[in-house]
């Protein structure tokens, strides 16, 4: 009977055991964040495997996932990508989906992307790809062709 319970799928597509495990991990993260939020602010951005929409820009994670952390005014659930000001500098970041998607386009086996530039391999590193997007002036150049994104109407110039 226990093996059939594990194989059952929930509405989210997870097995019931995986759903229980994900819920426990979410509770543990919430408790950890609540401890840290007393001493420093936290902006939390969703990633590719988080429970939110798939298309970029991803919406903030739902507050019900963080009942303890959401009580702090130092906790901010943010979109992906996210723009912040830090010491009068504007910082724009994302959770990595554009870099991973560019790597998939460049290399047939995206696991071959190097994590650092010091490698002697000719494969570009994630940092190289990130620098390319900065040079191109485009945060997500492969969207909407190979990376899902919210459709925006064309700009009327």
Phi, psi and omega in degrees: 000325182291328180291327177288328178293323180291325182282343179297141179258143174272177179298332181281353180095355178276152171292158182298326177293319179293324179295319178296318179295318179295320179295319178295319178295322178296318178296318179296318177298316179301316180293320178296313179299319180299326177289320183285328185295343175295331186248342179205150178284151180226129170253121185251119182255138177287157177241188186293334183254008182276158182282078176207184182297153182278321184294144171277142355286137178281141179281159179301153176298146184294140182296338179294343177285343185226064184297327180279315184293325183292348177284344181268138176281357176267003179253125180230121174272125187238168179278169173235112004287169186219136177247131180224157174251130180223117182052050179060018175250137177269128181240129178242126182221164174219173185273005174107352181301318179298320179294315179297323180290320176297318179300321178296328180283325183281317186243132178299326178248095186294350176288348181278359179292129180282147178275345178224161183277347186282355181292147180278352180292154179277353179291137180289148176273167176300322178295321176300316180294318178298318176297323177299316180297326176293316179295321179287341183070033183222119183291325187216072188293341182270355178274144002266009185297310183236355178234120183299135175214159179293133180288131176244143178294152179297148179289131176267109181264000000 
